[in-house]
Amino acid sequence: QRLHARVRTAGARVKIVHLLGWYFPDSVGGTEVYVEGLCRRLRAAGHDVLIAAPDSHHVAPQHYEHDGVPVFRYEIPKAPNRDETNHRRPVRGSDRLYRWLAAERPDILHVHSFTTAVGLSEIREARRLGIRVIVTCHLPGLGYMCRTGELMQWGRYPCDGIAIPDKCASCYLTRAGMPQVAARVAGAIPPAMGSLLGRLPGPIGTTLGMTASVREFQALQREMFALVERFVVLNETARQMLISNGAPTAKLVLNRLGLGHANVTRKASPDLQPATAPVRFGCVGRLYPAKGVIELVRAAVAIPRDVPFHLDIRGPQIDAASRSYASALHVAARDDLRVTIGPGVDGDDIPALLASYDVLLIPSVGFENGPTIALEAMAVGTPIIASRIGNLAEIVQDGENGQLVAPGDIEEWSRVLTDLAHRPSTIDRWRRALRQPRTMDDIAVDYLALYAA
């Protein structure tokens, strides 16, 4: 009803297919939650909405409903070949999606991922069918711009976002486990020669052909921009990076993230409920390396034991990788009773959990387009300490409503947490400067205008 009060839909009813690399119930992450919330509002505005996503684990039924929206899952191989992963040809099984799109004939295909079986091949097919395509980029790869998908140079430093074959090839090979010196040598291979050497089988071909692969991804990026109507980014940093790499400015749209939860209650003001020792820190989200949680745990246990605080880490352990990472966190925490690693939290319970913390910690070591958990914390009145990276550096005003820390810097994280544990009154000052974030309704309004255009 609130959405209808703000938007008066004009013209024909629009049919929209949202295509992404993963979806409920076998995957729960920020992109999935974003699409779920957007679909709910688009339906409320009178449009027809469907979801499509590949299924490489073959665990989901082909057709089902989630939150009242029809979902189509198309099976793809668990182990795609090199040409498929590099988007040189459609992934086996993608033809099922193409036939489904031909039968459904949506007005708009809204792509939210660039991954195996979701990418340029699917955009080409949609355009062949006369379907208009909009892309929203949730991940730091920014389409085909970053070959590692992290926007972290050598996996350690925030990248400037300028894609150059030798630089990006060396970085990618380092992230794949190659020593930096050897990666620089492989990165010096001219792309023309790399295209020939890349035909060699196995890891040798991948290594020697990496500069050509970077150049190839740049060509894919140019073709993708030629085919899509608009490319939506979630922060200004991403927009400027794309412009620096030659993306057409007219096709770039900034639609910042917004709060997805309804009826979020802000906790009592810091004057009525001041922060006191021991400070309660929280870290909530997926458990995997790019989130920097293990570096955070190491920083916490490095703080002298006579400094009181509590660090509560909560994340879903829904697959082998997240369970393995949780085990590594327990090992890193050792016997420090100030650090606890708990289970994931239902979405409806997240606002109350965030309100129970004095400060939310977001120690990401990879570029963040969001994350939405930061907006949820601000909405309930909990300030943030975060890595100085991506969108986090745009939503946290360093020293005013939170603090920014160099990503992966264990010593700096220890120092910042120790200082706050000794001076919790700093938290109260930050809280007074927090602003209410955008909402998912704001996001939907912007998309409705974009679809109409």
Short mmCIF file of C-alpha atoms in Angstrom, two decimals:
data_model
loop_
_atom_site.label_atom_id
_atom_site.label_comp_id
_atom_site.label_asym_id
_atom_site.label_seq_id
_atom_site.Cartn_x
_atom_site.Cartn_y
_atom_site.Cartn_z
CA GLN A 1 0.00 0.00 0.00
CA ARG A 2 2.85 2.39 0.77
CA LEU A 3 4.39 1.58 -2.59
CA HIS A 4 1.10 2.22 -4.41
CA ALA A 5 0.86 5.56 -2.64
CA ARG A 6 4.17 6.58 -4.16
CA VAL A 7 3.89 5.02 -7.63
CA ARG A 8 1.04 5.19 -10.10
CA THR A 9 1.83 2.61 -12.77
CA ALA A 10 0.88 3.73 -16.25
CA GLY A 11 0.69 1.78 -19.46
CA ALA A 12 0.70 -1.97 -19.94
CA ARG A 13 1.41 -4.61 -17.35
CA VAL A 14 5.07 -5.63 -17.66
CA LYS A 15 6.43 -9.18 -17.46
CA ILE A 16 9.88 -9.38 -15.90
CA VAL A 17 12.21 -12.36 -15.51
CA HIS A 18 14.96 -12.00 -12.92
CA LEU A 19 17.97 -14.16 -13.80
CA LEU A 20 20.65 -14.83 -11.19
CA GLY A 21 23.28 -17.44 -10.42
CA TRP A 22 21.74 -18.84 -7.24
CA TYR A 23 18.40 -18.79 -5.45
CA PHE A 24 16.41 -19.99 -2.48
CA PRO A 25 16.16 -22.49 -0.89
CA ASP A 26 19.64 -23.89 -1.57
CA SER A 27 21.37 -20.50 -1.50
CA VAL A 28 20.75 -17.60 0.87
CA GLY A 29 22.72 -14.41 0.32
CA GLY A 30 22.46 -10.69 -0.28
CA THR A 31 21.59 -10.94 -3.98
CA GLU A 32 18.87 -13.50 -3.34
CA VAL A 33 17.34 -11.38 -0.55
CA TYR A 34 17.51 -8.29 -2.79
CA VAL A 35 15.72 -10.04 -5.67
CA GLU A 36 13.14 -11.54 -3.32
CA GLY A 37 12.30 -8.11 -1.89
CA LEU A 38 12.23 -6.48 -5.32
CA CYS A 39 9.88 -9.15 -6.69
CA ARG A 40 7.49 -8.64 -3.80
CA ARG A 41 7.23 -4.93 -4.56
CA LEU A 42 6.99 -5.33 -8.34
CA ARG A 43 4.08 -7.72 -7.86
CA ALA A 44 2.45 -5.22 -5.53
CA ALA A 45 2.80 -2.61 -8.29
CA GLY A 46 0.86 -4.88 -10.67
CA HIS A 47 3.60 -6.53 -12.73
CA ASP A 48 4.20 -10.20 -13.60
CA VAL A 49 7.43 -11.53 -12.11
CA LEU A 50 9.35 -14.79 -12.53
CA ILE A 51 12.75 -16.07 -11.37
CA ALA A 52 15.27 -18.18 -13.29
CA ALA A 53 18.54 -19.61 -11.96
CA PRO A 54 20.90 -22.45 -12.90
CA ASP A 55 21.22 -25.52 -10.69
CA SER A 56 24.66 -27.14 -10.74
CA HIS A 57 24.04 -29.25 -7.63
CA HIS A 58 20.83 -30.77 -9.01
CA VAL A 59 19.04 -30.42 -5.68
CA ALA A 60 16.12 -28.13 -6.59
CA PRO A 61 13.00 -29.11 -8.53
CA GLN A 62 12.79 -27.63 -12.01
CA HIS A 63 9.68 -25.60 -11.20
CA TYR A 64 8.57 -24.32 -7.78
CA GLU A 65 7.35 -21.19 -6.03
CA HIS A 66 9.21 -19.02 -3.54
CA ASP A 67 7.40 -16.21 -1.74
CA GLY A 68 4.60 -16.53 -4.28
CA VAL A 69 6.89 -16.12 -7.31
CA PRO A 70 7.34 -18.92 -9.90
CA VAL A 71 10.95 -20.14 -10.04
CA PHE A 72 12.54 -22.05 -12.93
CA ARG A 73 15.81 -23.92 -12.30
CA TYR A 74 17.76 -25.29 -15.26
CA GLU A 75 20.32 -28.01 -14.64
CA ILE A 76 23.91 -27.42 -15.73
CA PRO A 77 27.03 -29.61 -15.29
CA LYS A 78 28.74 -29.71 -11.92
CA ALA A 79 32.07 -29.39 -13.73
CA PRO A 80 31.80 -27.08 -16.77
CA ASN A 81 34.71 -27.04 -19.21
CA ARG A 82 37.12 -24.18 -19.81
CA ASP A 83 35.20 -22.68 -22.74
CA GLU A 84 31.98 -22.70 -20.67
CA THR A 85 33.50 -21.09 -17.57
CA ASN A 86 35.18 -18.44 -19.73
CA HIS A 87 31.84 -17.63 -21.43
CA ARG A 88 33.16 -18.58 -24.86
CA ARG A 89 30.13 -20.79 -25.48
CA PRO A 90 26.82 -21.49 -23.72
CA VAL A 91 27.03 -23.91 -20.83
CA ARG A 92 25.47 -27.31 -21.45
CA GLY A 93 21.93 -27.10 -20.12
CA SER A 94 21.49 -23.40 -20.92
CA ASP A 95 19.31 -24.40 -23.87
CA ARG A 96 16.65 -25.31 -21.28
CA LEU A 97 16.64 -21.66 -20.19
CA TYR A 98 16.47 -20.46 -23.80
CA ARG A 99 13.43 -22.62 -24.54
CA TRP A 100 11.77 -21.41 -21.33
CA LEU A 101 12.40 -17.76 -22.23
CA ALA A 102 10.99 -18.37 -25.71
CA ALA A 103 7.83 -19.82 -24.14
CA GLU A 104 7.44 -17.12 -21.47
CA ARG A 105 8.38 -14.15 -23.69
CA PRO A 106 8.98 -11.60 -20.92
CA ASP A 107 9.23 -7.92 -21.75
CA ILE A 108 12.40 -7.55 -19.70
CA LEU A 109 15.17 -9.91 -18.62
CA HIS A 110 16.78 -8.48 -15.50
CA VAL A 111 20.19 -10.10 -14.96
CA HIS A 112 21.71 -10.01 -11.47
CA SER A 113 24.81 -12.22 -11.81
CA PHE A 114 27.72 -13.01 -14.10
CA THR A 115 28.64 -16.59 -13.42
CA THR A 116 28.51 -20.02 -15.04
CA ALA A 117 25.37 -20.20 -17.23
CA VAL A 118 24.44 -16.58 -16.47
CA GLY A 119 26.18 -14.08 -18.70
CA LEU A 120 26.70 -12.85 -22.21
CA SER A 121 25.37 -16.01 -23.92
CA GLU A 122 22.07 -15.59 -22.08
CA ILE A 123 21.95 -11.86 -22.89
CA ARG A 124 22.55 -12.62 -26.57
CA GLU A 125 19.72 -15.15 -26.60
CA ALA A 126 17.33 -12.73 -24.88
CA ARG A 127 18.08 -10.03 -27.43
CA ARG A 128 17.59 -12.56 -30.27
CA LEU A 129 14.13 -13.24 -28.83
CA GLY A 130 13.38 -9.50 -28.74
CA ILE A 131 13.58 -9.28 -24.93
CA ARG A 132 15.09 -6.11 -23.48
CA VAL A 133 17.87 -6.64 -20.94
CA ILE A 134 18.77 -4.75 -17.79
CA VAL A 135 21.75 -5.76 -15.64
CA THR A 136 22.22 -5.03 -11.95
CA CYS A 137 25.74 -5.71 -10.77
CA HIS A 138 25.78 -7.03 -7.19
CA LEU A 139 29.28 -8.53 -7.24
CA PRO A 140 32.68 -6.78 -7.47
CA GLY A 141 33.54 -8.33 -10.83
CA LEU A 142 31.40 -5.57 -12.39
CA GLY A 143 30.40 -7.76 -15.29
CA TYR A 144 33.54 -8.95 -17.06
CA MET A 145 35.76 -6.15 -15.78
CA CYS A 146 37.66 -7.87 -12.95
CA ARG A 147 39.05 -11.29 -13.86
CA THR A 148 39.26 -12.45 -10.22
CA GLY A 149 35.85 -11.03 -9.33
CA GLU A 150 37.31 -9.46 -6.17
CA LEU A 151 38.69 -6.03 -7.18
CA MET A 152 41.64 -6.69 -4.86
CA GLN A 153 45.14 -6.33 -6.31
CA TRP A 154 47.13 -9.47 -5.45
CA GLY A 155 44.23 -10.35 -3.17
CA ARG A 156 45.61 -7.88 -0.60
CA TYR A 157 45.02 -4.27 -1.65
CA PRO A 158 41.96 -2.44 -3.03
CA CYS A 159 42.30 -2.26 -6.80
CA ASP A 160 42.03 1.03 -8.70
CA GLY A 161 39.65 -0.75 -11.09
CA ILE A 162 41.68 -0.07 -14.26
CA ALA A 163 41.73 -3.33 -16.27
CA ILE A 164 45.06 -3.90 -18.07
CA PRO A 165 45.99 -7.37 -19.42
CA ASP A 166 49.43 -7.76 -17.79
CA LYS A 167 48.30 -6.33 -14.45
CA CYS A 168 45.05 -8.32 -14.28
CA ALA A 169 46.62 -11.56 -15.55
CA SER A 170 49.36 -11.42 -12.90
CA CYS A 171 46.81 -10.68 -10.19
CA TYR A 172 44.55 -13.55 -11.26
CA LEU A 173 47.39 -16.07 -11.34
CA THR A 174 48.53 -14.97 -7.89
CA ARG A 175 45.03 -15.55 -6.55
CA ALA A 176 45.15 -19.00 -8.17
CA GLY A 177 48.21 -19.85 -6.05
CA MET A 178 51.15 -18.89 -8.26
CA PRO A 179 54.08 -17.01 -6.63
CA GLN A 180 53.95 -13.32 -7.45
CA VAL A 181 57.28 -13.30 -9.33
CA ALA A 182 56.18 -16.15 -11.61
CA ALA A 183 52.77 -14.51 -12.06
CA ARG A 184 54.43 -11.31 -13.25
CA VAL A 185 56.45 -13.28 -15.81
CA ALA A 186 53.29 -14.99 -17.14
CA GLY A 187 51.54 -11.63 -17.14
CA ALA A 188 54.21 -10.21 -19.45
CA ILE A 189 53.18 -12.55 -22.28
CA PRO A 190 51.59 -10.42 -25.02
CA PRO A 191 47.87 -11.20 -25.47
CA ALA A 192 48.39 -12.20 -29.14
CA MET A 193 50.91 -14.85 -28.11
CA GLY A 194 48.77 -15.79 -25.12
CA SER A 195 45.84 -16.60 -27.40
CA LEU A 196 48.00 -19.27 -29.05
CA LEU A 197 49.57 -20.62 -25.85
CA GLY A 198 46.19 -20.66 -24.18
CA ARG A 199 45.14 -23.53 -26.42
CA LEU A 200 47.47 -25.86 -24.53
CA PRO A 201 45.52 -28.25 -22.30
CA GLY A 202 45.15 -27.97 -18.54
CA PRO A 203 46.70 -25.43 -16.13
CA ILE A 204 49.60 -24.68 -18.50
CA GLY A 205 47.23 -23.31 -21.12
CA THR A 206 45.32 -21.33 -18.49
CA THR A 207 48.55 -19.79 -17.16
CA LEU A 208 50.19 -18.93 -20.46
CA GLY A 209 46.95 -17.69 -21.97
CA MET A 210 45.82 -15.47 -19.10
CA THR A 211 46.69 -12.13 -20.73
CA ALA A 212 44.65 -13.19 -23.76
CA SER A 213 41.83 -14.21 -21.44
CA VAL A 214 41.81 -10.75 -19.84
CA ARG A 215 41.69 -9.14 -23.29
CA GLU A 216 38.89 -11.55 -24.22
CA PHE A 217 36.88 -10.53 -21.14
CA GLN A 218 37.31 -6.89 -22.11
CA ALA A 219 35.73 -7.71 -25.48
CA LEU A 220 32.88 -9.53 -23.70
CA GLN A 221 32.32 -6.44 -21.55
CA ARG A 222 32.10 -4.20 -24.62
CA GLU A 223 29.61 -6.50 -26.32
CA MET A 224 27.56 -6.79 -23.15
CA PHE A 225 27.25 -2.99 -22.92
CA ALA A 226 26.25 -2.84 -26.59
CA LEU A 227 23.38 -5.30 -25.98
CA VAL A 228 21.90 -4.17 -22.66
CA GLU A 229 19.53 -1.24 -22.16
CA ARG A 230 20.96 -0.20 -18.79
CA PHE A 231 23.66 -1.38 -16.37
CA VAL A 232 22.72 -0.67 -12.75
CA VAL A 233 25.42 -0.21 -10.10
CA LEU A 234 24.94 0.05 -6.36
CA ASN A 235 27.54 2.69 -5.53
CA GLU A 236 29.45 5.57 -7.07
CA THR A 237 32.83 3.82 -6.75
CA ALA A 238 31.68 1.07 -9.11
CA ARG A 239 30.24 3.61 -11.56
CA GLN A 240 33.50 5.54 -11.76
CA MET A 241 35.51 2.33 -12.26
CA LEU A 242 33.31 1.30 -15.18
CA ILE A 243 33.61 4.75 -16.77
CA SER A 244 37.41 4.54 -16.41
CA ASN A 245 37.29 1.30 -18.40
CA GLY A 246 35.29 2.80 -21.25
CA ALA A 247 31.71 1.92 -20.26
CA PRO A 248 29.11 4.20 -21.90
CA THR A 249 28.03 6.70 -19.26
CA ALA A 250 24.51 6.94 -20.70
CA LYS A 251 23.85 3.28 -19.93
CA LEU A 252 25.06 3.41 -16.31
CA VAL A 253 22.42 3.90 -13.60
CA LEU A 254 23.11 4.34 -9.89
CA ASN A 255 20.48 2.71 -7.66
CA ARG A 256 21.90 2.53 -4.16
CA LEU A 257 21.06 -0.31 -1.82
CA GLY A 258 18.20 0.08 0.62
CA LEU A 259 16.83 -1.48 3.74
CA GLY A 260 14.79 -4.60 3.04
CA HIS A 261 13.16 -5.13 6.43
CA ALA A 262 9.81 -3.56 7.21
CA ASN A 263 8.86 -2.23 10.64
CA VAL A 264 12.44 -1.90 11.87
CA THR A 265 12.45 -0.40 15.35
CA ARG A 266 15.26 1.94 16.31
CA LYS A 267 16.66 1.19 19.75
CA ALA A 268 16.64 3.71 22.56
CA SER A 269 18.75 6.83 22.07
CA PRO A 270 22.33 6.78 23.40
CA ASP A 271 21.27 9.29 26.06
CA LEU A 272 18.80 6.75 27.47
CA GLN A 273 20.82 3.64 26.64
CA PRO A 274 24.54 4.51 26.58
CA ALA A 275 27.16 1.93 25.64
CA THR A 276 28.99 0.46 28.60
CA ALA A 277 31.81 -2.03 29.14
CA PRO A 278 32.14 -4.77 28.16
CA VAL A 279 31.39 -3.58 24.62
CA ARG A 280 29.38 -6.05 22.57
CA PHE A 281 30.71 -6.39 19.00
CA GLY A 282 28.83 -8.34 16.34
CA CYS A 283 29.73 -9.77 12.94
CA VAL A 284 26.85 -11.18 10.88
CA GLY A 285 26.95 -12.63 7.37
CA ARG A 286 28.25 -15.38 5.16
CA LEU A 287 31.23 -17.36 6.39
CA TYR A 288 33.77 -17.37 3.59
CA PRO A 289 37.26 -15.89 3.10
CA ALA A 290 36.37 -12.65 1.28
CA LYS A 291 34.40 -11.50 4.34
CA GLY A 292 37.63 -11.31 6.38
CA VAL A 293 36.13 -12.93 9.48
CA ILE A 294 39.19 -15.05 10.28
CA GLU A 295 41.37 -11.92 10.23
CA LEU A 296 38.88 -10.32 12.62
CA VAL A 297 39.07 -13.28 15.01
CA ARG A 298 42.87 -13.16 14.95
CA ALA A 299 42.71 -9.43 15.73
CA ALA A 300 40.33 -10.06 18.65
CA VAL A 301 42.40 -12.80 20.28
CA ALA A 302 45.51 -10.63 19.94
CA ILE A 303 43.96 -8.14 22.36
CA PRO A 304 45.27 -8.65 25.92
CA ARG A 305 42.97 -10.88 27.95
CA ASP A 306 42.45 -8.22 30.62
CA VAL A 307 40.58 -6.02 28.08
CA PRO A 308 36.88 -6.89 28.41
CA PHE A 309 34.61 -7.16 25.35
CA HIS A 310 32.48 -9.73 23.60
CA LEU A 311 32.57 -10.61 19.88
CA ASP A 312 29.57 -12.54 18.57
CA ILE A 313 30.00 -14.04 15.08
CA ARG A 314 26.86 -15.34 13.36
CA GLY A 315 26.70 -16.90 9.91
CA PRO A 316 24.84 -19.70 8.13
CA GLN A 317 26.75 -22.97 7.80
CA ILE A 318 24.76 -24.40 4.93
CA ASP A 319 27.48 -26.08 2.87
CA ALA A 320 30.82 -27.81 3.27
CA ALA A 321 32.81 -24.62 2.55
CA SER A 322 31.02 -22.53 5.20
CA ARG A 323 31.22 -25.35 7.75
CA SER A 324 34.95 -25.72 7.08
CA TYR A 325 35.42 -21.96 7.48
CA ALA A 326 33.49 -22.02 10.77
CA SER A 327 35.83 -24.76 12.02
CA ALA A 328 38.82 -22.59 11.09
CA LEU A 329 37.28 -19.73 13.08
CA HIS A 330 36.97 -21.94 16.16
CA VAL A 331 40.65 -22.89 15.82
CA ALA A 332 41.65 -19.22 15.42
CA ALA A 333 39.60 -18.24 18.49
CA ARG A 334 41.42 -20.88 20.56
CA ASP A 335 40.28 -20.69 24.17
CA ASP A 336 39.36 -16.99 24.16
CA LEU A 337 35.94 -16.91 25.82
CA ARG A 338 35.39 -13.35 24.59
CA VAL A 339 34.79 -14.71 21.06
CA THR A 340 31.81 -16.90 20.18
CA ILE A 341 30.84 -18.37 16.80
CA GLY A 342 27.13 -19.06 16.58
CA PRO A 343 24.68 -20.32 13.95
CA GLY A 344 23.02 -18.27 11.24
CA VAL A 345 20.00 -16.09 11.95
CA ASP A 346 16.59 -16.03 10.28
CA GLY A 347 16.07 -12.88 8.25
CA ASP A 348 13.19 -11.68 10.41
CA ASP A 349 15.38 -11.90 13.52
CA ILE A 350 18.32 -9.91 12.15
CA PRO A 351 17.12 -6.40 13.16
CA ALA A 352 16.71 -7.43 16.80
CA LEU A 353 20.13 -9.11 16.80
CA LEU A 354 21.79 -6.02 15.32
CA ALA A 355 20.07 -3.84 17.90
CA SER A 356 21.57 -6.00 20.66
CA TYR A 357 25.11 -5.10 19.55
CA ASP A 358 26.94 -1.92 20.45
CA VAL A 359 28.86 -2.01 17.15
CA LEU A 360 28.61 -4.11 13.99
CA LEU A 361 31.95 -5.16 12.49
CA ILE A 362 32.32 -5.67 8.72
CA PRO A 363 35.93 -6.78 8.13
CA SER A 364 35.65 -7.62 4.40
CA VAL A 365 38.90 -8.14 2.50
CA GLY A 366 37.16 -8.01 -0.89
CA PHE A 367 35.30 -5.17 -2.60
CA GLU A 368 31.80 -4.69 -1.17
CA ASN A 369 28.95 -3.42 -3.34
CA GLY A 370 26.83 -3.36 -0.20
CA PRO A 371 26.42 -4.96 2.16
CA THR A 372 22.79 -4.64 3.18
CA ILE A 373 23.63 -5.74 6.72
CA ALA A 374 25.34 -2.35 7.14
CA LEU A 375 22.14 -0.50 6.28
CA GLU A 376 20.13 -2.70 8.64
CA ALA A 377 22.52 -1.89 11.47
CA MET A 378 22.26 1.84 10.81
CA ALA A 379 18.47 1.62 10.73
CA VAL A 380 18.30 0.12 14.24
CA GLY A 381 20.87 2.60 15.59
CA THR A 382 23.99 0.43 15.67
CA PRO A 383 27.14 2.06 14.23
CA ILE A 384 29.70 0.22 12.12
CA ILE A 385 33.42 -0.41 12.01
CA ALA A 386 34.24 -1.61 8.49
CA SER A 387 37.01 -2.16 6.00
CA ARG A 388 37.88 0.89 3.95
CA ILE A 389 36.75 -0.65 0.69
CA GLY A 390 34.02 -0.33 -1.93
CA ASN A 391 30.64 0.94 -0.82
CA LEU A 392 31.58 0.65 2.85
CA ALA A 393 33.82 3.68 2.38
CA GLU A 394 30.79 5.58 1.02
CA ILE A 395 28.24 4.79 3.74
CA VAL A 396 30.53 5.04 6.78
CA GLN A 397 31.76 8.54 7.52
CA ASP A 398 35.07 7.75 9.15
CA GLY A 399 35.20 9.08 12.69
CA GLU A 400 31.72 10.60 12.50
CA ASN A 401 29.20 7.74 12.49
CA GLY A 402 31.65 4.84 12.58
CA GLN A 403 35.21 3.95 11.66
CA LEU A 404 37.06 2.60 8.63
CA VAL A 405 40.00 0.20 8.87
CA ALA A 406 42.47 -1.04 6.25
CA PRO A 407 41.14 -4.37 4.93
CA GLY A 408 42.90 -7.38 6.41
CA ASP A 409 45.08 -5.29 8.75
CA ILE A 410 45.00 -7.40 11.91
CA GLU A 411 47.08 -4.96 13.95
CA GLU A 412 44.83 -2.00 13.10
CA TRP A 413 41.67 -3.99 13.86
CA SER A 414 43.13 -4.97 17.25
CA ARG A 415 44.03 -1.37 17.99
CA VAL A 416 40.60 -0.02 17.02
CA LEU A 417 38.70 -2.65 19.01
CA THR A 418 40.92 -2.13 22.06
CA ASP A 419 40.41 1.62 21.95
CA LEU A 420 36.64 1.21 21.75
CA ALA A 421 36.61 -1.34 24.56
CA HIS A 422 38.33 1.26 26.75
CA ARG A 423 36.18 4.20 25.54
CA PRO A 424 32.61 3.03 24.84
CA SER A 425 31.38 6.64 24.93
CA THR A 426 32.74 6.95 21.37
CA ILE A 427 29.94 4.60 20.30
CA ASP A 428 27.31 6.99 21.66
CA ARG A 429 28.77 9.85 19.63
CA TRP A 430 28.67 7.73 16.46
CA ARG A 431 25.08 6.72 17.11
CA ARG A 432 23.91 10.33 17.26
CA ALA A 433 25.31 10.87 13.74
CA LEU A 434 23.59 7.86 12.11
CA ARG A 435 21.08 8.66 9.38
CA GLN A 436 18.14 6.55 8.28
CA PRO A 437 19.10 4.62 5.13
CA ARG A 438 17.15 4.17 1.92
CA THR A 439 14.61 1.38 1.78
CA MET A 440 13.75 -1.39 -0.65
CA ASP A 441 10.67 0.66 -1.56
CA ASP A 442 13.00 3.40 -2.83
CA ILE A 443 14.88 0.83 -4.91
CA ALA A 444 11.64 -0.53 -6.38
CA VAL A 445 10.41 2.97 -7.27
CA ASP A 446 13.62 3.62 -9.20
CA TYR A 447 13.32 0.28 -11.04
CA LEU A 448 9.69 0.95 -11.94
CA ALA A 449 10.77 4.21 -13.55
CA LEU A 450 13.59 2.41 -15.35
CA TYR A 451 11.29 -0.35 -16.65
CA ALA A 452 8.79 2.24 -17.86
CA ALA A 453 11.53 4.11 -19.72
#
